[in-house]
Amino acid sequence: MMLRHFTSESVTAGHPDKMADRISDSVLDAILERDPEARVACETMVTPRKVIVAGETSNRASLTRKDLLGVVRAAIADIGYTYDDVDFHAGKVAVEVLLGSQSADIAGGVSRALEARQGSEHELDQLGAGDQGMMFGYANRDTEELMPAPIQLAHRLAERLTEVREAGTLDYLRPDGKTQVTVAYDGPKPLRVERVLISSHHTADVEDRQMWEDLREHVLMGIGSRLIGSDTELLVNPSGRFVKGGPEADAGLTGRKIIVDTYGGYARHGGGAFSGKDPTKVDRSAAYFARYVAKNVVAAGLADECEIQVAYAIGQANPFSVYVDAFGTTEMDPAKLEKLVKSFFDFRPAAFLRKLDLRRPIYARTSALGHFGRPDFPWESTADADELKKAASRP
């Protein structure tokens, strides 16, 4: 039997890049809570002794500098950086906020789409895409969540690593951590997890062997996956000790974990990061909607694997293009499937912002452990699967 192997990684919320994502999304949520129509593009940089928050926003939220400082410090504290023996501390680190105003040129094109300027009075033609570019959504049958197994398992291990730290089960762990999972496939079917790598920030008083045994028992075997067994190989901190971690070891930036955020490299990526961006920015929201569409196609039984590409021109409501690829796993004519998707789903930003109710402060929760494969997010719903299946059966 000739197997193929695929590897994906995840990182915890305490990783410096993920901290930057969390801060950016926390600022976004704070603004959206007061002004759901706000435009926000928030970037964050974390360093050992300073956090810098920059970007552009147009809003009616009336948040003061003090308010924003409180949002940043609360996000850092919630992640877990409240240790007295480290310099990067939620209550002590310096915070600089450099948020300016959104360009009037961009704002005008988004608020009044090209279609509206050309005479359309349809309400869904009024909001233009907040940027140009292409976005991808994907789903397959590897897991119950219709996600590729390597990234889904890497996320669950990272989640479990956080749980045992926060619960005090392994009280020597610190917030910074990474997981990596290699899955063996027989054709399209995931057979088993071959190897797992866990790198975790920790205190100086734990021995390497004890940490390996604890992580195997409480993290690796603790997620209860049928693909993980006694023969799964586990590596823990293979470079050696990991006592210095978080922003004290590495600077972090918003948007540097785009593959972790999506499908772990198993599907294509349009290149745009998500965190810190309000939902008019289609490199975030259209990627969410493309995942919704792909997941409903698979859930409806129309394909075992589906990838959606959608592209936009800035300031235009209707998509530049829509492409559907089922990778030979559909019994339908591929051209008919693509036509069905285009007619059934409305890819205009105003339409899917309304459908998924995206103008809400829900984004801080997305900033770690993946934006997809988590049932509490609206783009993970399969509410259209039954109707889509019925539509596919019509002549």
Short mmCIF file of C-alpha atoms in Angstrom, two decimals:
data_model
loop_
_atom_site.label_atom_id
_atom_site.label_comp_id
_atom_site.label_asym_id
_atom_site.label_seq_id
_atom_site.Cartn_x
_atom_site.Cartn_y
_atom_site.Cartn_z
CA MET A 1 0.00 0.00 0.00
CA MET A 2 1.46 3.33 -1.12
CA LEU A 3 0.66 6.01 1.43
CA ARG A 4 0.97 9.75 1.10
CA HIS A 5 1.68 12.03 4.04
CA PHE A 6 0.53 15.58 4.73
CA THR A 7 1.57 17.87 7.58
CA SER A 8 -0.08 20.97 9.07
CA GLU A 9 0.68 23.13 12.09
CA SER A 10 -1.19 25.25 14.60
CA VAL A 11 -0.12 27.72 17.27
CA THR A 12 -1.62 28.78 20.59
CA ALA A 13 -2.94 32.22 21.46
CA GLY A 14 0.29 32.95 23.36
CA HIS A 15 2.44 32.75 20.22
CA PRO A 16 3.65 36.31 19.42
CA ASP A 17 2.00 36.44 15.98
CA LYS A 18 -1.26 35.15 17.41
CA MET A 19 -1.07 37.70 20.22
CA ALA A 20 -0.87 40.39 17.55
CA ASP A 21 -3.90 38.88 15.80
CA ARG A 22 -5.82 38.76 19.08
CA ILE A 23 -5.08 42.39 19.91
CA SER A 24 -6.09 43.55 16.42
CA ASP A 25 -9.35 41.58 16.57
CA SER A 26 -10.07 42.80 20.11
CA VAL A 27 -9.74 46.40 18.93
CA LEU A 28 -12.02 45.56 15.98
CA ASP A 29 -14.62 44.00 18.29
CA ALA A 30 -14.53 46.97 20.66
CA ILE A 31 -15.28 49.30 17.76
CA LEU A 32 -17.95 47.08 16.17
CA GLU A 33 -19.70 46.74 19.52
CA ARG A 34 -20.39 50.48 19.45
CA ASP A 35 -20.60 50.97 15.67
CA PRO A 36 -21.50 47.90 13.55
CA GLU A 37 -20.98 49.94 10.36
CA ALA A 38 -17.40 50.86 11.25
CA ARG A 39 -14.48 50.41 8.88
CA VAL A 40 -11.35 49.08 10.58
CA ALA A 41 -7.92 47.91 9.43
CA CYS A 42 -5.91 47.33 12.58
CA GLU A 43 -2.32 46.02 12.63
CA THR A 44 -0.36 45.11 15.76
CA MET A 45 3.29 44.51 16.54
CA VAL A 46 4.36 42.97 19.84
CA THR A 47 7.94 43.22 21.10
CA PRO A 48 9.53 42.34 24.47
CA ARG A 49 8.63 45.65 26.09
CA LYS A 50 6.20 47.40 23.78
CA VAL A 51 2.98 46.82 21.85
CA ILE A 52 2.29 49.04 18.84
CA VAL A 53 -1.24 49.22 17.42
CA ALA A 54 -1.60 51.00 14.07
CA GLY A 55 -3.93 51.23 11.13
CA GLU A 56 -6.96 53.07 9.80
CA THR A 57 -10.56 53.35 10.95
CA SER A 58 -13.72 55.31 10.26
CA ASN A 59 -16.27 54.87 13.01
CA ARG A 60 -18.74 56.45 15.41
CA ALA A 61 -17.59 54.39 18.38
CA SER A 62 -16.05 57.33 20.29
CA LEU A 63 -13.43 55.12 21.92
CA THR A 64 -10.78 57.10 23.76
CA ARG A 65 -7.08 56.29 23.88
CA LYS A 66 -7.64 55.07 27.44
CA ASP A 67 -10.41 52.76 26.21
CA LEU A 68 -8.12 51.27 23.57
CA LEU A 69 -5.28 50.80 26.03
CA GLY A 70 -7.69 48.88 28.25
CA VAL A 71 -8.74 46.67 25.32
CA VAL A 72 -5.11 45.83 24.52
CA ARG A 73 -4.16 45.04 28.11
CA ALA A 74 -7.28 42.94 28.65
CA ALA A 75 -6.47 40.86 25.55
CA ILE A 76 -2.91 40.22 26.76
CA ALA A 77 -4.14 39.28 30.24
CA ASP A 78 -6.77 36.90 28.84
CA ILE A 79 -4.09 35.10 26.84
CA GLY A 80 -2.18 34.58 30.07
CA TYR A 81 0.76 36.98 30.19
CA THR A 82 0.37 38.01 33.83
CA TYR A 83 3.53 36.39 35.25
CA ASP A 84 5.56 38.53 37.64
CA ASP A 85 8.85 36.93 36.57
CA VAL A 86 8.67 38.09 32.94
CA ASP A 87 9.01 41.57 31.45
CA PHE A 88 6.10 41.15 29.03
CA HIS A 89 3.21 41.60 31.47
CA ALA A 90 -0.34 42.73 30.62
CA GLY A 91 -0.28 45.48 33.22
CA LYS A 92 3.27 46.71 32.63
CA VAL A 93 4.11 46.52 28.93
CA ALA A 94 4.15 49.86 27.11
CA VAL A 95 1.34 50.31 24.58
CA GLU A 96 1.34 52.80 21.69
CA VAL A 97 -1.81 53.38 19.62
CA LEU A 98 -1.42 54.90 16.15
CA LEU A 99 -4.85 54.59 14.52
CA GLY A 100 -5.61 57.08 11.74
CA SER A 101 -8.51 57.72 9.37
CA GLN A 102 -9.48 55.54 6.42
CA SER A 103 -8.79 56.94 2.96
CA ALA A 104 -11.81 58.82 1.60
CA ASP A 105 -11.14 57.28 -1.83
CA ILE A 106 -11.51 53.76 -0.44
CA ALA A 107 -14.45 54.66 1.79
CA GLY A 108 -16.40 56.21 -1.08
CA GLY A 109 -16.03 53.20 -3.36
CA VAL A 110 -17.07 50.77 -0.64
CA SER A 111 -20.02 52.79 0.67
CA ARG A 112 -21.38 53.34 -2.86
CA ALA A 113 -20.51 50.48 -5.16
CA LEU A 114 -19.81 50.78 -8.87
CA GLU A 115 -23.22 49.24 -9.58
CA ALA A 116 -24.93 51.97 -7.53
CA ARG A 117 -22.96 54.69 -9.31
CA GLN A 118 -24.11 53.17 -12.61
CA GLY A 119 -27.75 53.49 -11.58
CA SER A 120 -28.67 50.28 -9.71
CA GLU A 121 -31.09 50.89 -6.86
CA HIS A 122 -31.01 47.33 -5.51
CA GLU A 123 -29.99 47.46 -1.86
CA LEU A 124 -27.48 44.61 -2.28
CA ASP A 125 -25.71 46.55 -5.04
CA GLN A 126 -24.95 49.49 -2.76
CA LEU A 127 -21.96 48.06 -0.85
CA GLY A 128 -18.77 47.57 -2.80
CA ALA A 129 -15.98 45.12 -1.97
CA GLY A 130 -13.46 46.63 0.43
CA ASP A 131 -10.50 45.37 -1.56
CA GLN A 132 -9.53 43.55 -4.72
CA GLY A 133 -8.12 40.03 -4.73
CA MET A 134 -9.11 36.39 -4.69
CA MET A 135 -10.30 34.27 -1.78
CA PHE A 136 -10.71 30.53 -1.30
CA GLY A 137 -13.04 28.33 0.71
CA TYR A 138 -12.67 24.58 1.13
CA ALA A 139 -14.30 21.50 2.64
CA ASN A 140 -13.78 17.74 2.51
CA ARG A 141 -14.88 14.59 4.32
CA ASP A 142 -11.74 13.96 6.40
CA THR A 143 -13.46 14.95 9.66
CA GLU A 144 -16.92 15.56 11.10
CA GLU A 145 -16.25 19.29 10.73
CA LEU A 146 -15.59 18.75 7.00
CA MET A 147 -12.03 19.98 7.45
CA PRO A 148 -8.69 18.42 6.40
CA ALA A 149 -7.52 16.11 9.19
CA PRO A 150 -3.96 17.50 9.64
CA ILE A 151 -5.00 21.08 10.41
CA GLN A 152 -8.08 20.06 12.41
CA LEU A 153 -6.00 17.80 14.66
CA ALA A 154 -3.21 20.37 15.00
CA HIS A 155 -5.80 22.91 16.19
CA ARG A 156 -7.31 20.48 18.68
CA LEU A 157 -3.87 19.69 20.11
CA ALA A 158 -3.12 23.41 20.45
CA GLU A 159 -6.50 23.87 22.12
CA ARG A 160 -5.79 21.01 24.50
CA LEU A 161 -2.35 22.42 25.28
CA THR A 162 -4.06 25.63 26.35
CA GLU A 163 -6.72 23.79 28.36
CA VAL A 164 -4.26 21.84 30.50
CA ARG A 165 -2.30 25.02 31.19
CA GLU A 166 -5.32 27.10 32.15
CA ALA A 167 -6.81 24.30 34.28
CA GLY A 168 -3.54 23.91 36.18
CA THR A 169 -3.19 20.26 35.12
CA LEU A 170 0.30 21.09 33.86
CA ASP A 171 1.06 24.24 35.79
CA TYR A 172 4.58 24.58 34.44
CA LEU A 173 3.32 25.43 30.95
CA ARG A 174 3.33 29.00 29.66
CA PRO A 175 1.11 30.45 26.90
CA ASP A 176 3.40 30.19 23.85
CA GLY A 177 3.11 26.90 21.97
CA LYS A 178 3.02 25.20 18.58
CA THR A 179 1.73 21.86 17.33
CA GLN A 180 2.41 19.96 14.12
CA VAL A 181 0.65 16.86 12.80
CA THR A 182 1.54 14.46 9.99
CA VAL A 183 -1.35 12.32 8.72
CA ALA A 184 -0.91 9.23 6.53
CA TYR A 185 -3.48 8.89 3.72
CA ASP A 186 -4.51 5.93 1.62
CA GLY A 187 -5.84 7.78 -1.43
CA PRO A 188 -8.34 10.34 -0.09
CA LYS A 189 -8.83 8.56 3.26
CA PRO A 190 -6.87 9.58 6.39
CA LEU A 191 -5.57 6.38 8.02
CA ARG A 192 -3.55 7.48 11.03
CA VAL A 193 -1.41 10.18 12.57
CA GLU A 194 2.22 9.22 12.00
CA ARG A 195 4.03 11.96 13.91
CA VAL A 196 3.19 14.85 16.21
CA LEU A 197 5.41 17.72 17.28
CA ILE A 198 4.57 19.86 20.32
CA SER A 199 6.73 22.82 21.26
CA SER A 200 5.62 24.53 24.45
CA HIS A 201 6.89 27.41 26.52
CA HIS A 202 7.51 26.29 30.13
CA THR A 203 9.08 27.17 33.45
CA ALA A 204 12.68 26.24 34.23
CA ASP A 205 11.87 23.64 36.90
CA VAL A 206 10.43 20.84 34.74
CA GLU A 207 12.54 17.99 33.35
CA ASP A 208 12.39 17.18 29.64
CA ARG A 209 11.31 13.56 30.18
CA GLN A 210 8.54 14.53 32.58
CA MET A 211 7.22 17.07 30.11
CA TRP A 212 7.23 14.51 27.28
CA GLU A 213 5.28 12.01 29.39
CA ASP A 214 2.79 14.65 30.55
CA LEU A 215 2.14 16.00 27.07
CA ARG A 216 1.69 12.50 25.68
CA GLU A 217 -0.85 11.60 28.36
CA HIS A 218 -2.75 14.86 28.75
CA VAL A 219 -2.47 16.47 25.32
CA LEU A 220 -1.75 13.90 22.60
CA MET A 221 -4.00 11.17 24.01
CA GLY A 222 -6.30 13.74 25.60
CA ILE A 223 -8.04 14.82 22.39
CA GLY A 224 -9.50 11.34 21.80
CA SER A 225 -8.90 11.03 18.08
CA ARG A 226 -9.30 7.63 16.41
CA LEU A 227 -6.32 8.53 14.20
CA ILE A 228 -3.95 8.78 17.18
CA GLY A 229 -2.69 5.58 18.76
CA SER A 230 0.09 4.08 20.85
CA ASP A 231 2.38 3.99 17.83
CA THR A 232 2.01 7.71 17.07
CA GLU A 233 5.46 9.27 17.35
CA LEU A 234 5.70 12.35 19.58
CA LEU A 235 8.45 14.97 19.59
CA VAL A 236 8.48 17.60 22.35
CA ASN A 237 10.63 20.75 22.18
CA PRO A 238 13.15 19.07 19.86
CA SER A 239 15.51 22.08 19.90
CA GLY A 240 15.88 21.79 23.69
CA ARG A 241 14.54 23.95 26.51
CA PHE A 242 11.81 26.52 25.82
CA VAL A 243 11.96 28.68 28.96
CA LYS A 244 12.08 32.02 27.19
CA GLY A 245 9.00 32.38 25.02
CA GLY A 246 6.29 34.71 23.83
CA PRO A 247 7.21 38.26 22.81
CA GLU A 248 10.34 38.12 24.98
CA ALA A 249 11.76 35.57 22.53
CA ASP A 250 10.24 36.74 19.23
CA ALA A 251 8.44 39.81 17.94
CA GLY A 252 4.98 39.20 16.57
CA LEU A 253 2.92 40.78 13.79
CA THR A 254 -0.71 40.62 12.71
CA GLY A 255 -1.37 38.40 9.71
CA ARG A 256 1.71 36.16 9.72
CA LYS A 257 -0.14 32.88 10.25
CA ILE A 258 -2.47 32.80 7.25
CA ILE A 259 -2.01 29.08 6.59
CA VAL A 260 -2.60 28.21 10.25
CA ASP A 261 -5.74 30.36 10.09
CA THR A 262 -7.19 28.49 7.09
CA TYR A 263 -6.58 24.90 5.91
CA GLY A 264 -3.00 24.18 6.92
CA GLY A 265 -1.81 24.26 3.32
CA TYR A 266 -4.22 21.51 2.23
CA ALA A 267 -6.20 23.99 0.12
CA ARG A 268 -5.18 27.11 -1.74
CA HIS A 269 -4.97 30.58 -0.17
CA GLY A 270 -5.59 33.96 -1.77
CA GLY A 271 -2.87 35.67 0.27
CA GLY A 272 -4.94 38.02 2.40
CA ALA A 273 -4.79 37.89 6.21
CA PHE A 274 -7.93 38.08 8.33
CA SER A 275 -7.38 39.64 11.75
CA GLY A 276 -8.04 43.30 12.44
CA LYS A 277 -10.24 43.77 9.37
CA ASP A 278 -13.92 44.70 9.44
CA PRO A 279 -16.26 42.53 7.34
CA THR A 280 -16.42 44.91 4.36
CA LYS A 281 -12.86 43.74 3.69
CA VAL A 282 -13.58 40.76 1.48
CA ASP A 283 -10.20 39.13 1.95
CA ARG A 284 -11.65 38.19 5.33
CA SER A 285 -15.42 37.98 4.92
CA ALA A 286 -15.50 36.46 1.43
CA ALA A 287 -13.09 33.74 2.59
CA TYR A 288 -15.60 33.01 5.34
CA PHE A 289 -18.47 32.91 2.84
CA ALA A 290 -16.48 30.73 0.43
CA ARG A 291 -15.95 28.25 3.27
CA TYR A 292 -19.70 28.36 3.96
CA VAL A 293 -20.47 27.60 0.32
CA ALA A 294 -17.89 24.80 0.03
CA LYS A 295 -19.05 23.20 3.29
CA ASN A 296 -22.70 23.25 2.20
CA VAL A 297 -21.80 21.67 -1.14
CA VAL A 298 -20.07 18.79 0.66
CA ALA A 299 -22.74 18.53 3.37
CA ALA A 300 -25.40 18.30 0.65
CA GLY A 301 -23.63 15.26 -0.77
CA LEU A 302 -22.89 16.99 -4.08
CA ALA A 303 -19.13 16.36 -3.74
CA ASP A 304 -16.70 14.75 -1.34
CA GLU A 305 -14.29 17.65 -1.71
CA CYS A 306 -14.97 21.21 -2.82
CA GLU A 307 -12.94 24.37 -3.24
CA ILE A 308 -14.48 27.73 -4.09
CA GLN A 309 -12.50 30.62 -5.51
CA VAL A 310 -14.12 34.04 -5.58
CA ALA A 311 -12.47 37.26 -6.76
CA TYR A 312 -13.45 40.91 -6.39
CA ALA A 313 -12.65 44.36 -7.73
CA ILE A 314 -12.47 47.04 -5.04
CA GLY A 315 -15.63 49.13 -4.96
CA GLN A 316 -17.69 46.65 -7.00
CA ALA A 317 -20.53 44.60 -5.51
CA ASN A 318 -20.67 41.68 -7.90
CA PRO A 319 -17.74 39.29 -7.83
CA PHE A 320 -15.08 39.50 -10.52
CA SER A 321 -15.29 35.72 -10.88
CA VAL A 322 -16.46 32.55 -9.12
CA TYR A 323 -14.84 29.14 -9.70
CA VAL A 324 -15.88 25.77 -8.26
CA ASP A 325 -13.58 22.73 -8.16
CA ALA A 326 -14.79 19.36 -6.86
CA PHE A 327 -11.55 17.57 -7.80
CA GLY A 328 -13.42 14.80 -9.60
CA THR A 329 -15.47 13.86 -6.52
CA THR A 330 -18.88 14.91 -7.82
CA GLU A 331 -21.36 12.86 -9.83
CA MET A 332 -22.72 16.06 -11.33
CA ASP A 333 -21.43 17.67 -14.48
CA PRO A 334 -18.81 20.09 -13.03
CA ALA A 335 -20.17 22.89 -15.21
CA LYS A 336 -23.67 22.27 -13.81
CA LEU A 337 -22.31 22.31 -10.24
CA GLU A 338 -20.60 25.64 -10.83
CA LYS A 339 -23.76 27.09 -12.40
CA LEU A 340 -25.78 25.84 -9.41
CA VAL A 341 -23.41 27.44 -6.91
CA LYS A 342 -23.47 30.77 -8.75
CA SER A 343 -27.27 30.83 -8.92
CA PHE A 344 -27.95 29.52 -5.42
CA PHE A 345 -25.50 31.67 -3.42
CA ASP A 346 -25.28 35.47 -3.53
CA PHE A 347 -21.63 36.51 -3.46
CA ARG A 348 -22.28 40.26 -3.17
CA PRO A 349 -20.76 41.58 0.10
CA ALA A 350 -24.00 43.10 1.38
CA ALA A 351 -25.74 39.75 0.84
CA PHE A 352 -23.32 37.52 2.71
CA LEU A 353 -22.66 40.07 5.46
CA ARG A 354 -26.39 39.91 6.15
CA LYS A 355 -26.71 36.14 5.71
CA LEU A 356 -23.87 35.35 8.13
CA ASP A 357 -24.57 38.35 10.39
CA LEU A 358 -20.95 39.47 10.23
CA ARG A 359 -21.30 43.04 11.53
CA ARG A 360 -20.96 41.84 15.12
CA PRO A 361 -18.08 41.76 17.63
CA ILE A 362 -17.31 38.05 17.09
CA TYR A 363 -13.76 38.27 15.82
CA ALA A 364 -11.48 38.04 18.87
CA ARG A 365 -12.54 34.38 19.23
CA THR A 366 -11.32 33.65 15.71
CA SER A 367 -7.79 34.90 16.32
CA ALA A 368 -6.33 31.59 17.53
CA LEU A 369 -7.01 27.89 16.88
CA GLY A 370 -8.24 28.45 13.33
CA HIS A 371 -11.01 30.39 11.65
CA PHE A 372 -12.61 27.23 10.24
CA GLY A 373 -13.83 23.91 11.60
CA ARG A 374 -15.29 25.44 14.79
CA PRO A 375 -19.09 25.08 14.99
CA ASP A 376 -19.73 28.29 16.92
CA PHE A 377 -18.92 30.48 13.89
CA PRO A 378 -21.79 31.30 11.47
CA TRP A 379 -19.85 30.34 8.33
CA GLU A 380 -19.64 26.78 9.68
CA SER A 381 -23.41 26.29 9.43
CA THR A 382 -24.79 23.80 6.89
CA ALA A 383 -28.24 25.42 6.92
CA ASP A 384 -28.44 25.53 3.11
CA ALA A 385 -27.40 21.93 2.46
CA ASP A 386 -30.90 20.48 2.15
CA GLU A 387 -32.21 23.20 -0.17
CA LEU A 388 -29.03 23.05 -2.23
CA LYS A 389 -29.48 19.31 -2.67
CA LYS A 390 -33.07 19.82 -3.81
CA ALA A 391 -31.99 22.52 -6.25
CA ALA A 392 -29.36 20.16 -7.68
CA SER A 393 -32.00 17.51 -8.43
CA ARG A 394 -34.12 19.86 -10.55
CA PRO A 395 -33.79 19.60 -14.33
#
